[in-house]
Each structure stands twice: as structure tokens, then as C-alpha cells.
Amino acid sequence: MVKDGNNGAAEFLPDRLDLNALRDAAASCEGCDLYRNATRTVFGEGPKQARFMLVGEQPGDQEDRQGHPFVGPAGRVLDRGLEEAGIERDDVYLTNAVKHFSFTPRGKRRIHQKPTAAEIDACHPWLDAELAVVKPEVIVVLGATAARSLLGRSFRVTQHRGEPVPLGEAVAVATIHPSAVLRAPDRDEAYAGFLADLQAAARIR
Ligand code: URA
Ligand code: SF4
């Protein structure tokens, strides 16, 4: 078979669906071209029993270096929000729609690039498998990329944020991405809205 690297993640899925097997298999995924320049796959983390699954966009610079989701600046906003919404960390499985860092080099810096629709689709089998194993009650959709992956291309976060929507056996609540809080002209206002959406998710169960 000629490998063009663009067939998506499905062919890399392990036979056995458990989190360790998934993480090991994802480490050598070549389902799209993003694996070529990123340091490593950043897979989801958290207990299998978690009632909440939080889905971000893709690992950032820090996540790519350290190998864990949401350990950079956006992660600090997220941690604060979870704590203030009363969502316990050990009740949370944290992952991303796309599992490799997409960037363009600028001098020594690596500038975050939004993943393409094709990359989001290519990586979807990993997210689907995580959902199948963890079976969360509540899915918190962090920003437009996660929404595209989970709720389809016509879903608009700005119009439907904070609203519970059925998603499989679970209920999803979308909100803005925590890095959008950091970029907002009025950070306090943006954070308050983000927190209100997390509180809406926390009230579901
Ligand atoms: N932004 C994301 O969407 N995910 C991470 O893991 C870090 C930053
Ligand atoms: Fe595989 Fe997803 Fe990485 Fe693409 S971004 S290589 S589909 S793990």
C-alpha cells in the first residue's frame, strides 16, 4: 500500500479498546501529516471513570514539549475554571480534538496554527475511541475545533454556548476555548462567560 499519510487515524487503532492500548497506539499514529513536525502525540489523560470529558483543540507548544494536555497558559485558565465551577480534577478526562501540535516556525518560535477540517476529521477516530471507553456523562466542548469534531460543521459556539445538547449517551455543553479568554480585549468578562458555561455543565449531573 502506498502511504500518503492522509488516510486518517482509523487504521492505527488497536484491537483492544482500553486507554493504555489507545495511548500506545496513538503514539505512532501517522493518520495525517501533523506527526511529521510535532514532537509527540499528546493523548488524553484522566480516569476511565471520569464523568466529565473536556475536549480542547490540539496540544500547544508546552503540551507538545511535555507530552500532557493543557499544561500551558490555557491550561491554567481551565484549571481555575474547573475549580471555581466545582468540577473535581479526578472526575475529569481531558483531551483534544487533534492530538499533534500544528504550528508554523517563525525564527525560534513555533506559532500555533489552527488544524484544518481534514486534520480534525483524520484525528476523530481517537476521540471517538476515548468516548467509547470513558463514556462520560457530560462532554465540555472547548472552542470551535472541538465543536467541529463533535457537533458538526454547522454548530456555532457563539450562538449555543452554555446550552446542554444531547450527544450520544452524553450531554454536551460548548464554550469558548480557554486561550480565547487570554486573547480577549476584556479578559475578566471573557473569563466570567467561560466560567458560567462550565457551571452550566457542572449542573447537568
Ligand atoms: N490548547 C488546547 O486546545 N489543548 C491543549 O492541550 C492546550 C492548549
Ligand atoms: Fe494521527 Fe491525529 Fe496525529 Fe494526525 S494529528 S498524526 S490523525 S494523532
Short mmCIF file of C-alpha atoms and ligand atoms in Angstrom, two decimals:
data_model
loop_
_atom_site.label_atom_id
_atom_site.label_comp_id
_atom_site.label_asym_id
_atom_site.label_seq_id
_atom_site.Cartn_x
_atom_site.Cartn_y
_atom_site.Cartn_z
CA MET A 1 0.00 0.00 0.00
CA VAL A 2 1.27 3.45 -0.84
CA LYS A 3 1.30 5.55 2.28
CA ASP A 4 0.32 9.14 1.76
CA GLY A 5 -0.23 9.76 5.44
CA ASN A 6 -3.70 11.11 4.86
CA ASN A 7 -5.95 8.16 5.43
CA GLY A 8 -6.84 9.15 8.93
CA ALA A 9 -6.28 7.54 12.28
CA ALA A 10 -8.68 4.59 11.89
CA GLU A 11 -6.07 2.15 10.62
CA PHE A 12 -3.87 2.84 13.66
CA LEU A 13 -6.49 1.95 16.25
CA PRO A 14 -5.64 -1.06 18.42
CA ASP A 15 -7.88 -4.14 18.53
CA ARG A 16 -8.34 -3.80 22.25
CA LEU A 17 -10.10 -0.62 23.30
CA ASP A 18 -8.69 0.46 26.64
CA LEU A 19 -6.95 3.70 27.49
CA ASN A 20 -3.43 2.25 27.73
CA ALA A 21 -3.73 0.40 24.43
CA LEU A 22 -5.13 3.53 22.79
CA ARG A 23 -2.37 5.74 24.15
CA ASP A 24 0.34 3.33 23.00
CA ALA A 25 -1.14 3.02 19.53
CA ALA A 26 -1.69 6.78 19.17
CA ALA A 27 1.99 7.35 19.90
CA SER A 28 2.81 6.03 16.43
CA CYS A 29 -0.18 7.43 14.53
CA GLU A 30 0.54 8.74 11.05
CA GLY A 31 -3.07 9.38 10.14
CA CYS A 32 -2.34 12.89 8.87
CA ASP A 33 0.80 14.90 8.25
CA LEU A 34 0.89 16.61 11.64
CA TYR A 35 3.01 13.84 13.19
CA ARG A 36 5.90 14.85 10.93
CA ASN A 37 6.86 18.11 12.63
CA ALA A 38 5.41 17.76 16.11
CA THR A 39 7.46 16.24 18.91
CA ARG A 40 4.98 13.62 20.05
CA THR A 41 1.35 12.56 20.23
CA VAL A 42 -0.36 14.20 23.18
CA PHE A 43 -3.11 11.79 24.14
CA GLY A 44 -5.98 12.39 26.57
CA GLU A 45 -5.48 11.92 30.30
CA GLY A 46 -7.69 11.19 33.25
CA PRO A 47 -9.51 8.32 34.91
CA LYS A 48 -11.65 5.94 32.90
CA GLN A 49 -14.43 6.54 35.45
CA ALA A 50 -14.47 10.30 34.83
CA ARG A 51 -17.97 11.71 34.47
CA PHE A 52 -16.74 14.76 32.58
CA MET A 53 -14.78 14.72 29.34
CA LEU A 54 -13.28 18.04 28.30
CA VAL A 55 -12.22 18.37 24.68
CA GLY A 56 -9.85 21.11 23.53
CA GLU A 57 -8.39 21.90 20.12
CA GLN A 58 -4.88 20.47 19.91
CA PRO A 59 -1.75 20.49 22.04
CA GLY A 60 0.12 23.80 22.15
CA ASP A 61 3.83 24.44 22.37
CA GLN A 62 4.12 23.45 26.04
CA GLU A 63 1.91 20.40 25.66
CA ASP A 64 3.99 19.23 22.69
CA ARG A 65 7.19 19.57 24.75
CA GLN A 66 5.84 17.99 27.93
CA GLY A 67 3.52 15.39 26.44
CA HIS A 68 0.44 16.24 28.51
CA PRO A 69 -2.76 18.11 27.59
CA PHE A 70 -3.43 21.61 28.91
CA VAL A 71 -0.21 22.20 30.84
CA GLY A 72 0.46 25.67 29.36
CA PRO A 73 -1.24 29.06 29.78
CA ALA A 74 -4.64 27.86 28.51
CA GLY A 75 -4.43 25.00 30.99
CA ARG A 76 -4.09 27.44 33.87
CA VAL A 77 -7.29 29.22 32.81
CA LEU A 78 -9.01 25.86 32.51
CA ASP A 79 -7.80 24.69 35.94
CA ARG A 80 -9.10 27.85 37.56
CA GLY A 81 -12.46 27.49 35.81
CA LEU A 82 -12.84 23.86 36.85
CA GLU A 83 -12.06 24.66 40.43
CA GLU A 84 -14.45 27.61 40.55
CA ALA A 85 -17.19 25.57 38.87
CA GLY A 86 -16.73 22.84 41.46
CA ILE A 87 -15.66 20.19 38.96
CA GLU A 88 -13.12 17.89 40.61
CA ARG A 89 -9.97 17.09 38.66
CA ASP A 90 -10.33 13.36 39.34
CA ASP A 91 -13.77 13.49 37.74
CA VAL A 92 -12.30 14.83 34.51
CA TYR A 93 -10.83 13.21 31.43
CA LEU A 94 -9.00 15.87 29.43
CA THR A 95 -8.26 15.54 25.74
CA ASN A 96 -8.08 17.33 22.40
CA ALA A 97 -9.80 17.03 19.04
CA VAL A 98 -6.39 16.81 17.35
CA LYS A 99 -3.50 15.05 19.05
CA HIS A 100 -0.46 16.59 17.41
CA PHE A 101 0.68 20.23 17.63
CA SER A 102 0.15 22.16 14.40
CA PHE A 103 2.45 25.15 14.01
CA THR A 104 4.46 27.29 11.65
CA PRO A 105 8.06 28.04 12.63
CA ARG A 106 8.93 31.71 12.98
CA GLY A 107 12.57 32.05 13.90
CA LYS A 108 12.98 30.07 17.09
CA ARG A 109 9.29 30.29 17.92
CA ARG A 110 6.57 27.90 16.88
CA ILE A 111 3.36 29.72 16.09
CA HIS A 112 0.13 27.83 16.73
CA GLN A 113 -1.84 27.07 13.59
CA LYS A 114 -5.48 26.11 13.57
CA PRO A 115 -5.89 22.49 12.49
CA THR A 116 -7.65 22.06 9.15
CA ALA A 117 -11.01 20.33 8.74
CA ALA A 118 -9.17 17.40 7.14
CA GLU A 119 -6.86 17.10 10.15
CA ILE A 120 -9.79 17.29 12.58
CA ASP A 121 -11.54 14.51 10.63
CA ALA A 122 -8.35 12.42 10.38
CA CYS A 123 -7.90 12.51 14.16
CA HIS A 124 -11.56 11.90 15.02
CA PRO A 125 -11.21 8.10 15.47
CA TRP A 126 -9.03 8.68 18.56
CA LEU A 127 -11.60 10.96 20.13
CA ASP A 128 -14.37 8.53 19.28
CA ALA A 129 -12.41 5.70 20.91
CA GLU A 130 -11.81 7.79 24.04
CA LEU A 131 -15.55 8.48 24.23
CA ALA A 132 -16.32 4.78 23.82
CA VAL A 133 -14.00 3.83 26.68
CA VAL A 134 -14.65 6.66 29.15
CA LYS A 135 -18.38 7.02 28.42
CA PRO A 136 -18.63 10.43 30.04
CA GLU A 137 -21.96 11.80 31.23
CA VAL A 138 -21.03 15.37 30.30
CA ILE A 139 -18.81 16.50 27.43
CA VAL A 140 -17.43 20.03 27.62
CA VAL A 141 -16.61 21.24 24.13
CA LEU A 142 -13.85 23.85 24.30
CA GLY A 143 -13.98 26.08 21.23
CA ALA A 144 -14.73 25.80 17.53
CA THR A 145 -12.33 22.97 16.64
CA ALA A 146 -13.74 20.61 19.26
CA ALA A 147 -17.25 21.68 18.21
CA ARG A 148 -16.45 20.90 14.58
CA SER A 149 -15.24 17.46 15.60
CA LEU A 150 -18.10 16.57 17.94
CA LEU A 151 -21.11 18.63 16.93
CA GLY A 152 -20.62 19.07 13.19
CA ARG A 153 -19.63 21.94 10.99
CA SER A 154 -22.84 23.93 11.30
CA PHE A 155 -22.71 24.23 15.11
CA ARG A 156 -21.85 27.77 16.25
CA VAL A 157 -20.27 28.03 19.70
CA THR A 158 -21.11 31.74 19.97
CA GLN A 159 -24.82 31.03 19.43
CA HIS A 160 -25.19 27.90 21.54
CA ARG A 161 -22.57 28.15 24.26
CA GLY A 162 -23.72 27.03 27.68
CA GLU A 163 -26.69 25.08 26.27
CA PRO A 164 -26.92 21.36 27.04
CA VAL A 165 -27.18 19.37 23.79
CA PRO A 166 -27.60 15.61 23.58
CA LEU A 167 -24.57 13.80 22.15
CA GLY A 168 -24.83 10.03 22.04
CA GLU A 169 -25.46 8.84 25.59
CA ALA A 170 -23.98 12.04 26.98
CA VAL A 171 -24.90 15.70 27.21
CA ALA A 172 -22.53 18.21 25.63
CA VAL A 173 -22.02 21.84 26.60
CA ALA A 174 -19.92 24.07 24.38
CA THR A 175 -17.95 27.10 25.47
CA ILE A 176 -15.13 29.25 24.19
CA HIS A 177 -11.60 27.93 24.25
CA PRO A 178 -9.64 28.99 27.35
CA SER A 179 -6.97 30.56 25.13
CA ALA A 180 -9.72 32.83 23.75
CA VAL A 181 -10.12 34.12 27.30
CA LEU A 182 -6.42 35.06 27.29
CA ARG A 183 -6.72 36.82 23.92
CA ALA A 184 -9.94 38.69 24.75
CA PRO A 185 -9.81 42.51 25.00
CA ASP A 186 -11.68 42.23 28.30
CA ARG A 187 -10.29 39.14 29.96
CA ASP A 188 -12.42 39.37 33.08
CA GLU A 189 -15.61 39.47 31.07
CA ALA A 190 -14.46 36.61 28.84
CA TYR A 191 -13.49 34.54 31.86
CA ALA A 192 -16.84 35.18 33.54
CA GLY A 193 -18.65 33.86 30.47
CA PHE A 194 -16.36 30.84 30.30
CA LEU A 195 -16.97 30.09 33.97
CA ALA A 196 -20.75 30.44 33.54
CA ASP A 197 -20.63 27.81 30.78
CA LEU A 198 -18.58 25.45 32.97
CA GLN A 199 -21.09 25.98 35.77
CA ALA A 200 -23.89 25.06 33.35
CA ALA A 201 -22.00 21.84 32.57
CA ALA A 202 -21.46 21.15 36.27
CA ARG A 203 -25.21 21.47 36.94
CA ILE A 204 -26.07 18.72 34.46
CA ARG A 205 -25.17 15.97 36.83
N1 URA B 1 -4.99 24.21 23.90
C1 URA B 1 -5.71 23.10 23.66
O1 URA B 1 -6.72 23.13 22.96
N2 URA B 1 -5.32 21.97 24.19
C2 URA B 1 -4.23 21.85 24.94
O2 URA B 1 -3.94 20.75 25.40
C3 URA B 1 -3.50 23.03 25.19
C4 URA B 1 -3.90 24.20 24.66
FE1 SF4 B 2 -2.71 10.85 13.95
FE2 SF4 B 2 -4.19 12.80 14.97
FE3 SF4 B 2 -1.55 13.00 14.99
FE4 SF4 B 2 -2.85 13.26 12.70
S1 SF4 B 2 -2.99 14.64 14.47
S2 SF4 B 2 -1.00 12.02 13.05
S3 SF4 B 2 -4.51 11.78 12.97
S4 SF4 B 2 -2.76 11.50 16.11
#
